[in-house]
Amino acid sequence: MVKEKNITVALDGTGGDRNRQGGIVKAVEFALTLYPALKLVVFGSMELKEKLEHGRFDRRRITFHQASQCIPQDEKARNVLEGYQHSAMRLAVEAVKNGEADACVSAGGTGPLVALSRHILGTIGSMRPALCARLPAGGFKRYALMLDMGANATSSAQDLHDFALLGTAAAKVLLNNEEPRTAILNIGTEQGKGNALVQETRHLIEKDQNLLSEGFLEANRLFCGDADIIVTDGFTGNVALKAAEGVASIFAHGPFFKRLLAKMSWPEWLIPWQYNGSLLLGVNGVVVKSHANAPEQALAVAMVEAAKAVSSGLYDSLRNDPILENKAR
Amino acid sequence: MVKEKNITVALDGTGGDRNRQGGIVKAVEFALTLYPALKLVVFGSMELKEKLEHGRFDRRRITFHQASQCIPQDEKARNVLEGYQHSAMRLAVEAVKNGEADACVSAGGTGPLVALSRHILGTIGSMRPALCARLPAGGFKRYALMLDMGANATSSAQDLHDFALLGTAAAKVLLNNEEPRTAILNIGTEQGKGNALVQETRHLIEKDQNLLSEGFLEANRLFCGDADIIVTDGFTGNVALKAAEGVASIFAHGPFFKRLLAKMSWPEWLIPWQYNGSLLLGVNGVVVKSHANAPEQALAVAMVEAAKAVSSGLYDSLRNDPILENKAR
C-alpha cells in the first residue's frame, strides 16, 4: 500500500467568530480524522493553544504559532497590507509562500484574505483571482464550479472571461472533466436577456475556442447540473449563494419537530456544510476561504478541501495550463 | 353588511406556458372562489374560451375576448410595441387604460409586459417602473417589499433611490406601515462593502429625510424581516429570488417520502405559491406579473393580489403621494 504524502495546511485560527475557539478545536479534530495525511500549522492566540492541548489528536500532526492579531472582516485592503504584520491570517498566507505549508485556510474577511493572497503570493499571469465554490449539482459526486463568489465587488466582461478560463483549467483536476461546459449566470436563458456585462461575456466566451459555451443559466437552476462551470461577477455570485443559504437556514430555525422533518427530507447530496470552502483561484498557491459563520464540521471540510486541492495538483495544473499561460503577460 | 365593490381584473390568457390552458381554467376557478368581489376579463384563444365554458363558476363574472396572439417571452421591446397589436397581453394592458378593467395580470415575458405598460399607461412622474415582490418575512402576516425584481436589467443609484421612494409609498397601503425601513441588498452589512452602485445608493437614501435607512442587508437575511423594503437592481433581485426558489424546488423533486417530509417541514408562512404576483410599481395603473411557470394556484394568487392592490387604493395612493409628486417632472 502506497502511503499518501503528507499535506500541510496553515490555518488562520482567528478568522470567523472569535468566540468560537472551542469550535476550532473540534474542527481540527474532525479534519485530522477525515484526512489521515493532513498536518496542520495553526496560527492563533495562547487561549487557542491551551484549548488545542486538550484536543483528541496526535500532537505530532499539529504545529502551533502564536498570532493573536485578528484582522476585522471589513478592514480596508490598504490597512490590511500596511498593518497587521503579525496577524494570524497574514502569517498563514506567508506559510504558503515560504513553503512551511502547502495551502492555507481562513474564515476571516474575504477582502483581507484576497488582498493578502494577491500581495504575498502574486497572481498567475494578469488574472484577477476569483473565489470558486463547488456546488452540488443534482446528485452524489456531481458538482459544478461557480466563480466568482465575491473576491471582486466589480468585474468586467474580460474578468468573467478569465474566470471561465480559470474554471475550465480547474475543472480538469477538480472535476476530472477535460471538456467542461461553461454557463453565464443571467436573469433568463434567451440570447438577448440580461445586462451589458453578461451579453459581452457571452460574446467573449463563444468566440474562445478553448471554452465550451453553455449559454446563460438562471439562478433557479444553480443546483441542477446544467453546466460544469458557472461564471458570474462576485457581487451577483455572492448574493445568489447567500439567498440559497437563506432559504436552507429557515428550516434550521423552526420548531423542533419541523426541524427534524426538514433534516430527514433534506437530500443527502445537499447538506450545506459538505460544501464549505471556496478556492481562491488565480493566485500562486492554494488558498481556501471558509464561511465565517460555518459550524465546526464546515471548517474541517474547508481544511480537507484545501488538502484535496493540493493533492490533486491543482496549483501546478493551473500554472502550467497552456490556455492560462497564453493569458499570462 | 356592506358589500365590497366589484373589482375587474384583465387576464392575459396566453402568457406563460401556452400548453397549460386547462391550468388557466383552474386558476380562474380558484381566483373567483378566493375573492368573491372579483370579476375577470380574459383575453385568449378560442380553445381557451371553450375550456372556460366548462369551468365551475358563475358565467356572469367573466367576460371573454378573443386574442390568440402571444408575445414570445424574449421579444424585443421595439417589436413588442410595433407589432402584436392584437396580442392578449397588449389588450389586457389596454383594458386598464380604457377603464374596462381595474388591473391586469400576465404570466408573459417581463420585458414585453414592462414595455407595453410603460408605453400604454405611462409612468408616474419621471420614475423608472420597478417590479415589486412581497416577501414573507419570518412569520405570518409579516412581509417585506423587494424591488426591483427584474423590470430593468441595469439601474443607476438614482433609480435605486426612486425604488426606495416607490417602496416607501407602497408600504403605506400594502403593509399598513407608515414608517417603513429601507435596506439595500449587498454582499455584506459593513459600511465599505459592495460595489459603487450600492455605496452611492446608500448615500442617497441616508440623506433623504423621507426615507428611513436600515443600511445594507445580505441575501441570507431576505426572509428574516430585518427591513420593510429591500431595494436592489433588477438583475441582482431576479437572481436572488430565483436562487431561493431553486433551493425550494429541490425538495419538490425528491423521492415521494422525502417530498412528503419536506411538505410537512415547510413553514406555513413560506409556501412559495402564496407569494406569486409582482406589482409593476411606477406606471399609471395596477399591473401584476405572474411567474411564468407557476402552478394554477399561483396564477390565481396573482389575480387576487391585483384585486387587493386595487382595493387598497394602491395606485391613487402612489399618484397622490407627496414624496413621489415632488419627483414628478
XYZ file of C-alpha atoms in Angstrom:
658
model
C 0.000 0.000 0.000
C 1.360 3.364 -1.007
C 1.189 5.828 1.849
C -0.120 9.225 0.753
C 2.346 12.056 1.053
C 1.621 14.328 3.998
C -0.046 17.610 3.167
C 0.381 20.604 5.428
C -2.382 23.190 5.715
C -1.916 26.514 7.506
C -4.999 27.533 9.500
C -5.886 31.092 10.468
C -7.166 30.383 13.975
C -8.569 33.872 14.492
C -10.888 34.270 11.495
C -14.632 33.986 11.705
C -16.362 34.192 15.032
C -13.583 34.808 17.549
C -15.606 33.464 20.455
C -15.711 30.025 18.989
C -12.227 28.762 19.711
C -13.732 25.578 21.140
C -15.269 25.181 17.685
C -11.844 25.473 16.078
C -10.519 22.637 18.261
C -13.434 20.429 17.202
C -12.854 21.386 13.563
C -9.176 20.449 13.877
C -10.098 17.078 15.427
C -12.616 16.432 12.678
C -10.287 17.445 9.830
C -7.433 15.271 11.119
C -9.812 12.316 11.332
C -11.260 12.891 7.857
C -7.882 13.224 6.147
C -5.193 10.949 7.612
C -2.348 12.513 5.583
C -3.197 16.021 6.857
C -0.856 18.052 9.028
C -1.761 21.499 10.327
C 0.107 24.672 11.153
C -2.252 26.686 13.340
C -1.854 30.420 13.928
C -3.815 31.812 16.862
C -3.997 33.098 20.416
C -2.495 31.479 23.504
C -6.033 30.723 24.584
C -6.496 28.651 21.430
C -3.171 26.942 22.060
C -4.325 25.849 25.519
C -7.616 24.583 24.144
C -5.762 22.648 21.432
C -3.647 20.958 24.102
C -6.810 19.226 25.295
C -7.808 18.143 21.783
C -8.064 14.467 20.954
C -5.495 14.039 18.179
C -1.880 13.112 17.625
C 0.182 16.144 18.790
C 2.773 15.483 16.088
C 0.266 16.389 13.396
C -0.026 19.985 14.630
C 2.403 22.869 14.840
C 1.237 25.972 16.694
C 2.414 29.542 16.211
C 1.201 32.336 18.409
C -0.508 35.091 16.402
C -3.397 36.611 18.235
C -3.825 39.648 15.984
C -7.114 39.357 14.115
C -7.985 41.401 11.005
C -11.566 42.761 11.153
C -13.814 41.271 8.427
C -14.308 44.636 6.742
C -10.835 46.138 7.130
C -9.761 48.139 4.068
C -7.211 46.488 1.752
C -4.695 49.258 2.296
C -4.812 48.907 6.080
C -4.632 45.132 5.771
C -1.436 45.332 3.721
C 0.245 48.058 5.772
C -0.718 46.957 9.273
C -1.429 43.573 10.823
C 2.088 42.264 10.210
C 1.598 39.670 12.968
C -1.961 38.711 12.204
C -2.820 35.015 12.006
C -4.245 35.469 8.512
C -1.112 37.113 7.155
C 1.159 34.520 8.739
C -0.980 31.675 7.370
C -0.659 33.064 3.825
C 3.082 33.633 4.350
C 3.427 29.992 5.441
C 2.309 29.043 1.920
C 4.754 31.493 0.349
C 7.758 30.278 2.328
C 6.893 26.610 1.899
C 6.032 25.795 5.517
C 2.523 24.890 4.332
C 1.067 23.598 1.046
C -2.155 25.583 1.422
C -3.908 27.901 3.841
C -7.446 28.203 5.177
C -9.110 31.238 6.732
C -12.647 32.030 7.846
C -11.748 35.716 8.065
C -12.958 38.515 5.811
C -12.939 37.892 2.063
C -11.492 41.329 1.302
C -8.476 40.973 3.619
C -7.791 37.372 2.525
C -7.886 38.257 -1.184
C -5.701 41.353 -0.651
C -3.087 39.440 1.354
C -3.054 36.465 -1.019
C -2.581 38.671 -4.094
C 0.086 40.714 -2.364
C 2.089 37.896 -0.785
C 1.655 35.072 -3.301
C 1.149 37.074 -6.510
C -1.221 36.133 -9.298
C -0.995 33.723 -12.230
C -0.259 35.983 -15.178
C -2.521 39.009 -15.347
C -5.547 37.192 -13.974
C -7.833 38.678 -11.369
C -8.220 35.974 -8.739
C -11.741 34.673 -8.169
C -13.377 32.692 -5.379
C -14.556 29.370 -6.725
C -17.237 27.319 -4.973
C -18.010 23.676 -5.651
C -21.772 23.365 -5.938
C -23.676 20.118 -5.614
C -25.285 19.547 -8.990
C -28.284 17.319 -8.658
C -26.839 14.184 -7.132
C -23.930 12.414 -5.468
C -20.489 13.156 -6.879
C -21.856 15.593 -9.407
C -20.534 19.073 -8.996
C -20.282 22.392 -10.753
C -17.665 25.072 -10.152
C -19.080 28.555 -9.646
C -16.941 31.679 -9.700
C -16.573 34.493 -8.671
C -18.238 34.138 -5.253
C -17.101 37.563 -4.054
C -13.349 38.082 -4.416
C -14.164 41.135 -6.572
C -17.034 43.558 -5.946
C -16.948 44.711 -9.579
C -15.903 42.789 -12.684
C -15.630 43.422 -16.413
C -16.569 41.020 -19.207
C -12.826 40.349 -19.648
C -12.678 39.334 -15.983
C -15.644 36.987 -16.415
C -13.951 35.506 -19.468
C -10.823 34.957 -17.340
C -12.992 33.279 -14.689
C -14.266 30.902 -17.380
C -10.663 30.053 -18.338
C -9.692 29.579 -14.680
C -12.744 27.395 -14.082
C -12.058 25.315 -17.196
C -8.466 24.721 -16.136
C -9.544 23.897 -12.572
C -12.314 21.529 -13.721
C -9.709 19.282 -15.319
C -8.296 18.409 -11.909
C -11.163 19.224 -9.534
C -13.955 17.565 -11.547
C -11.804 15.227 -13.686
C -13.575 16.817 -16.610
C -11.481 17.560 -19.697
C -14.346 19.214 -21.568
C -16.300 21.251 -19.056
C -19.203 23.379 -20.300
C -19.367 26.994 -19.113
C -22.614 28.872 -18.481
C -23.078 32.516 -17.519
C -25.474 33.337 -14.664
C -28.260 35.526 -16.043
C -31.892 36.510 -15.474
C -33.067 34.457 -18.451
C -31.682 31.945 -20.930
C -32.679 33.707 -24.149
C -29.920 35.386 -26.200
C -30.998 38.996 -25.651
C -31.608 38.732 -21.889
C -29.666 40.494 -19.178
C -27.324 43.444 -18.910
C -24.333 44.540 -20.999
C -21.910 42.595 -18.777
C -23.421 39.179 -19.453
C -24.022 39.959 -23.126
C -20.391 40.895 -23.682
C -19.173 37.947 -21.605
C -21.211 35.547 -23.728
C -19.674 37.028 -26.854
C -16.134 36.559 -25.472
C -16.771 33.009 -24.285
C -18.463 31.888 -27.505
C -15.629 33.091 -29.707
C -12.955 31.468 -27.491
C -12.139 28.048 -28.904
C -10.687 26.939 -25.580
C -14.098 27.129 -23.960
C -17.347 25.218 -24.419
C -20.227 27.639 -24.059
C -23.474 26.512 -22.488
C -25.052 29.973 -22.878
C -26.974 31.509 -19.987
C -28.174 29.871 -16.804
C -30.897 31.094 -14.439
C -30.329 31.082 -10.677
C -33.132 28.577 -10.036
C -31.044 26.010 -11.978
C -27.823 26.517 -9.967
C -28.027 23.050 -8.416
C -29.284 21.139 -11.448
C -26.036 20.258 -13.232
C -26.886 22.158 -16.428
C -23.259 23.308 -16.697
C -19.887 22.349 -15.203
C -18.710 25.920 -14.718
C -20.920 28.872 -13.809
C -19.359 32.310 -14.194
C -20.715 35.490 -12.665
C -19.422 38.690 -11.122
C -18.528 38.483 -7.437
C -21.449 40.630 -6.322
C -24.093 38.518 -8.046
C -22.403 35.225 -7.154
C -22.265 36.148 -3.505
C -25.908 37.260 -3.442
C -27.079 34.102 -5.257
C -25.364 31.697 -2.885
C -26.405 33.624 0.227
C -30.026 33.702 -0.956
C -29.887 29.925 -1.376
C -28.357 29.559 2.103
C -31.027 31.838 3.498
C -33.818 29.521 2.399
C -31.931 26.487 3.662
C -31.390 28.093 7.065
C -35.096 28.832 7.539
C -35.580 25.098 8.070
C -32.957 25.090 10.775
C -34.860 27.616 12.882
C -38.364 26.162 13.045
C -39.895 24.278 15.967
C -38.070 21.062 16.982
C -40.415 18.635 15.220
C -40.320 20.585 11.965
C -36.541 20.816 12.179
C -36.388 17.052 12.489
C -38.655 16.571 9.474
C -36.608 19.063 7.495
C -33.424 17.193 8.327
C -34.963 13.921 7.174
C -36.315 15.445 3.976
C -33.066 17.112 3.004
C -31.373 15.382 0.054
C -28.083 13.797 1.230
C -26.194 15.454 -1.583
C -27.239 18.917 -0.424
C -26.091 19.057 3.200
C -24.785 22.653 3.248
C -21.691 22.123 5.408
C -20.382 19.496 2.987
C -19.656 22.276 0.535
C -17.792 24.783 2.648
C -14.505 26.211 1.448
C -14.155 28.365 -1.660
C -10.855 28.166 -3.512
C -9.183 31.450 -4.422
C -8.184 30.613 -7.994
C -5.629 32.708 -9.844
C -3.060 33.280 -7.075
C 0.254 31.467 -6.809
C -0.772 28.964 -4.172
C -3.752 27.164 -2.688
C -5.881 29.499 -0.550
C -9.266 28.455 0.816
C -11.879 30.810 2.253
C -14.155 29.184 4.811
C -17.598 30.574 5.580
C -17.320 32.947 8.554
C -20.271 31.538 10.469
C -19.888 27.926 9.425
C -20.230 25.173 12.032
C -17.119 23.262 13.065
C -17.720 20.432 10.578
C -17.723 23.016 7.808
C -14.374 24.493 8.859
C -12.997 20.941 8.900
C -14.365 20.398 5.384
C -12.612 23.592 4.253
C -9.280 22.192 5.544
C -9.919 18.892 3.772
C -10.847 20.760 0.553
C -7.527 22.589 0.782
C -5.649 19.302 1.248
C -7.520 17.685 -1.650
C -6.757 20.654 -3.889
C -3.057 20.262 -3.083
C -3.217 16.501 -3.569
C -4.925 16.922 -6.960
C -2.055 19.103 -8.129
C -4.450 21.986 -8.709
C -1.936 24.774 -8.470
C 0.680 23.195 -10.747
C -2.043 22.321 -13.180
C -3.263 25.928 -13.318
C 0.243 27.338 -13.532
C 1.157 25.042 -16.416
C -2.168 25.200 -18.218
C -1.434 26.156 -21.849
C -4.565 28.327 -22.052
C -3.827 30.294 -18.899
C -0.171 30.536 -19.928
C -1.203 32.362 -23.089
C -3.092 34.838 -20.923
C -0.056 35.489 -18.749
C 1.893 38.619 -19.507
C -73.209 44.232 5.842
C -71.508 46.390 3.258
C -70.963 44.520 0.014
C -67.481 45.075 -1.394
C -67.361 46.889 -4.712
C -66.624 44.611 -7.640
C -63.079 44.709 -8.944
C -62.363 43.778 -12.549
C -59.034 42.226 -13.464
C -57.921 41.723 -17.069
C -56.098 38.427 -17.582
C -53.625 37.702 -20.373
C -54.691 34.122 -21.137
C -51.747 33.431 -23.441
C -48.767 34.258 -21.222
C -46.631 31.649 -19.545
C -46.758 28.075 -20.729
C -49.196 28.064 -23.636
C -49.927 24.360 -23.318
C -51.468 24.803 -19.929
C -54.822 26.317 -20.819
C -56.500 23.770 -18.550
C -54.347 25.288 -15.805
C -55.701 28.738 -16.620
C -59.277 27.489 -16.187
C -58.394 26.030 -12.779
C -56.653 29.301 -11.849
C -59.764 31.274 -12.836
C -61.976 28.972 -10.744
C -59.639 29.296 -7.778
C -59.343 33.092 -8.027
C -63.111 33.619 -8.264
C -63.565 31.447 -5.189
C -60.829 33.213 -3.211
C -62.082 36.712 -3.978
C -65.886 36.978 -4.171
C -65.889 40.578 -5.461
C -63.595 39.660 -8.375
C -64.672 39.868 -11.995
C -62.410 38.883 -14.861
C -61.903 39.982 -18.440
C -59.998 37.162 -20.106
C -58.068 37.584 -23.360
C -57.131 34.362 -25.112
C -57.626 31.783 -27.836
C -60.916 30.183 -28.859
C -59.572 26.965 -27.386
C -59.303 28.685 -24.010
C -62.821 30.074 -24.444
C -64.199 26.567 -24.944
C -62.318 25.277 -21.917
C -63.649 28.175 -19.833
C -67.206 27.253 -20.832
C -66.795 24.051 -18.848
C -65.387 25.865 -15.802
C -67.252 25.713 -12.494
C -68.048 29.359 -11.823
C -70.737 31.948 -12.359
C -70.606 32.892 -16.077
C -71.584 36.472 -15.253
C -68.281 37.029 -13.510
C -66.282 36.515 -16.708
C -66.062 38.387 -19.985
C -64.084 36.769 -22.774
C -62.335 38.480 -25.681
C -60.650 36.514 -28.415
C -56.943 37.370 -28.708
C -54.848 34.384 -29.577
C -51.685 36.317 -30.492
C -48.980 35.539 -27.924
C -45.837 37.644 -27.465
C -42.712 35.473 -27.065
C -41.095 35.817 -23.607
C -37.917 37.333 -25.003
C -39.363 39.515 -27.784
C -37.502 42.830 -28.138
C -39.261 45.927 -26.773
C -39.331 47.590 -30.180
C -41.020 44.621 -31.836
C -43.454 44.352 -28.926
C -44.547 47.968 -29.336
C -44.713 47.969 -33.143
C -46.213 44.532 -33.732
C -48.575 42.359 -31.718
C -51.455 44.863 -31.892
C -53.931 42.058 -31.200
C -51.938 40.182 -28.584
C -53.687 39.169 -25.381
C -51.039 40.938 -23.302
C -51.449 44.236 -25.128
C -55.240 44.086 -24.964
C -55.133 43.272 -21.233
C -52.989 46.361 -20.562
C -55.248 48.467 -22.813
C -58.253 47.268 -20.815
C -56.723 49.044 -17.791
C -56.053 52.180 -19.836
C -59.603 52.420 -21.208
C -61.226 51.590 -17.893
C -62.682 48.187 -18.804
C -60.527 46.684 -16.056
C -59.075 47.990 -12.776
C -55.868 45.964 -13.111
C -54.223 43.413 -15.375
C -52.300 40.195 -14.815
C -49.911 38.452 -17.190
C -47.569 35.490 -16.888
C -45.871 36.513 -20.132
C -42.362 37.875 -20.530
C -41.232 40.595 -18.128
C -39.637 42.659 -20.899
C -42.763 42.808 -23.091
C -45.073 43.468 -20.116
C -42.923 46.333 -18.813
C -42.554 47.840 -22.303
C -46.298 47.711 -23.018
C -47.261 49.021 -19.566
C -44.881 51.990 -19.827
C -45.995 52.737 -23.358
C -49.751 52.381 -22.906
C -50.254 53.532 -19.307
C -47.337 55.930 -18.926
C -45.245 56.355 -15.787
C -45.749 58.294 -12.553
C -43.517 61.334 -12.983
C -40.047 60.514 -14.235
C -39.842 57.243 -12.328
C -38.485 54.079 -13.850
C -41.061 51.394 -13.042
C -39.881 48.503 -10.890
C -41.246 45.031 -10.191
C -42.080 44.749 -6.515
C -42.392 41.367 -4.781
C -43.960 40.781 -1.390
C -41.621 38.532 0.563
C -42.625 36.528 3.616
C -40.570 37.946 6.448
C -40.214 35.386 9.175
C -43.799 34.724 10.158
C -47.496 35.044 9.404
C -48.650 38.419 8.155
C -45.145 39.819 8.194
C -43.928 40.906 4.835
C -41.219 42.926 3.164
C -41.426 44.599 -0.233
C -38.476 43.888 -2.504
C -37.824 45.823 -5.692
C -36.665 45.734 -8.469
C -37.227 42.057 -9.311
C -36.248 42.452 -12.955
C -38.188 45.218 -14.709
C -34.804 46.806 -15.526
C -31.657 44.884 -16.469
C -29.479 47.864 -15.478
C -30.111 50.549 -12.864
C -28.331 53.616 -11.525
C -28.124 54.709 -7.883
C -30.795 57.333 -8.706
C -33.054 54.515 -9.906
C -32.485 52.547 -6.717
C -33.263 55.682 -4.723
C -36.507 56.004 -6.712
C -37.287 52.359 -5.944
C -36.880 53.163 -2.237
C -39.365 56.051 -2.607
C -41.807 53.860 -4.554
C -41.489 51.103 -1.969
C -41.980 53.524 0.924
C -45.140 54.930 -0.682
C -46.425 51.429 -1.472
C -45.689 50.120 2.044
C -48.171 52.628 3.467
C -51.050 50.834 1.757
C -49.653 47.341 1.107
C -48.089 46.789 4.552
C -50.100 49.390 6.523
C -46.742 50.705 7.584
C -46.327 54.475 7.762
C -42.654 54.320 8.699
C -41.116 51.527 6.679
C -37.365 50.937 6.940
C -35.403 50.537 3.712
C -32.355 48.292 3.326
C -30.103 47.860 0.293
C -29.205 44.322 -0.797
C -25.439 43.914 -0.569
C -22.690 41.315 -0.090
C -22.017 42.468 3.474
C -23.508 44.789 6.064
C -20.415 46.849 6.832
C -20.272 50.441 5.500
C -17.472 49.935 2.967
C -18.794 46.679 1.486
C -20.022 46.176 -2.065
C -19.757 47.949 -5.383
C -20.110 51.620 -6.339
C -23.848 51.208 -7.060
C -24.800 50.182 -3.521
C -22.391 52.674 -1.949
C -23.913 55.583 -3.862
C -27.447 54.329 -3.261
C -26.804 54.206 0.482
C -25.562 57.771 0.382
C -28.705 58.942 -1.465
C -31.083 57.061 0.831
C -29.393 58.196 4.042
C -29.534 61.856 3.124
C -33.217 61.650 2.054
C -35.374 62.686 5.002
C -38.387 60.925 3.506
C -36.719 57.565 3.938
C -35.674 55.523 6.958
C -32.399 53.794 6.148
C -31.672 50.335 7.528
C -28.274 50.191 5.802
C -27.223 47.044 3.957
C -28.821 43.620 4.021
C -27.257 40.300 2.997
C -29.174 37.848 0.823
C -29.228 35.147 3.514
C -31.437 37.519 5.570
C -34.020 38.174 2.822
C -36.773 36.307 4.679
C -35.953 37.463 8.205
C -37.866 40.736 8.450
C -34.781 42.893 9.032
C -36.270 45.614 6.809
C -39.669 46.516 5.341
C -38.323 47.491 1.939
C -35.372 45.882 0.190
C -34.009 47.730 -2.825
C -31.716 46.243 -5.424
C -31.116 46.435 -9.157
C -33.348 44.218 -11.294
C -30.541 41.854 -12.260
C -29.485 41.099 -8.685
C -33.069 40.986 -7.388
C -34.073 38.483 -10.018
C -31.031 36.277 -9.375
C -31.557 36.375 -5.595
C -35.193 35.303 -5.743
C -34.569 32.617 -8.361
C -31.689 31.197 -6.309
C -34.032 30.976 -3.316
C -36.692 29.309 -5.472
C -34.094 26.904 -6.825
C -33.324 25.563 -3.358
C -37.010 25.335 -2.515
C -37.749 23.398 -5.701
C -35.087 20.766 -4.945
C -37.386 19.481 -2.215
C -40.219 19.146 -4.684
C -38.251 16.742 -6.866
C -37.015 14.146 -4.393
C -38.462 10.668 -3.817
C -42.116 10.574 -2.658
C -41.420 10.020 1.043
C -38.859 12.826 1.179
C -41.253 15.123 -0.668
C -43.902 14.393 1.945
C -41.492 15.107 4.801
C -40.389 18.304 3.082
C -44.002 19.408 2.730
C -44.615 18.789 6.413
C -41.441 20.559 7.480
C -42.049 23.618 5.318
C -43.046 26.637 7.431
C -46.668 27.580 6.628
C -45.666 31.177 6.050
C -43.242 30.209 3.300
C -45.379 28.245 0.837
C -43.936 29.647 -2.414
C -47.157 29.905 -4.442
C -48.706 32.109 -1.769
C -46.396 34.887 -2.873
C -46.813 34.886 -6.628
C -47.508 38.125 -8.429
C -45.074 41.032 -8.577
C -46.562 44.519 -8.842
C -45.153 46.792 -11.512
C -44.860 49.980 -9.441
C -44.411 53.367 -11.106
C -46.824 53.023 -14.038
C -50.245 54.651 -14.208
C -52.280 51.608 -13.283
C -52.119 48.284 -11.475
C -50.122 45.703 -13.447
C -49.176 42.336 -11.970
C -46.561 39.969 -13.384
C -47.203 36.340 -12.554
C -44.410 33.767 -12.550
C -44.278 32.105 -15.985
C -44.057 28.535 -14.723
C -46.212 28.993 -11.665
C -48.817 26.348 -10.803
C -52.502 27.252 -11.198
C -52.909 28.274 -7.552
C -50.107 30.766 -8.040
C -51.750 32.378 -11.072
C -54.943 32.643 -9.014
C -52.969 34.311 -6.217
C -51.584 36.810 -8.749
C -55.153 37.756 -9.755
C -56.136 38.127 -6.102
C -53.023 40.239 -5.444
C -54.073 42.509 -8.299
C -57.599 42.837 -6.868
C -56.235 43.531 -3.381
C -53.891 46.183 -4.738
C -56.851 47.894 -6.414
C -58.984 47.550 -3.286
C -56.221 49.055 -1.120
C -56.196 52.141 -3.337
C -52.530 51.494 -4.177
C -52.459 53.380 -7.435
C -54.233 56.508 -6.162
C -52.028 56.439 -3.108
C -48.867 56.354 -5.231
C -50.146 59.004 -7.632
C -51.001 61.372 -4.788
C -48.021 60.605 -2.589
C -46.380 63.950 -1.726
C -42.881 62.462 -1.939
C -43.389 60.891 -5.352
C -45.174 64.042 -6.528
C -42.044 66.061 -5.837
C -40.111 63.631 -8.001
C -42.548 64.050 -10.883
C -41.452 66.378 -13.650
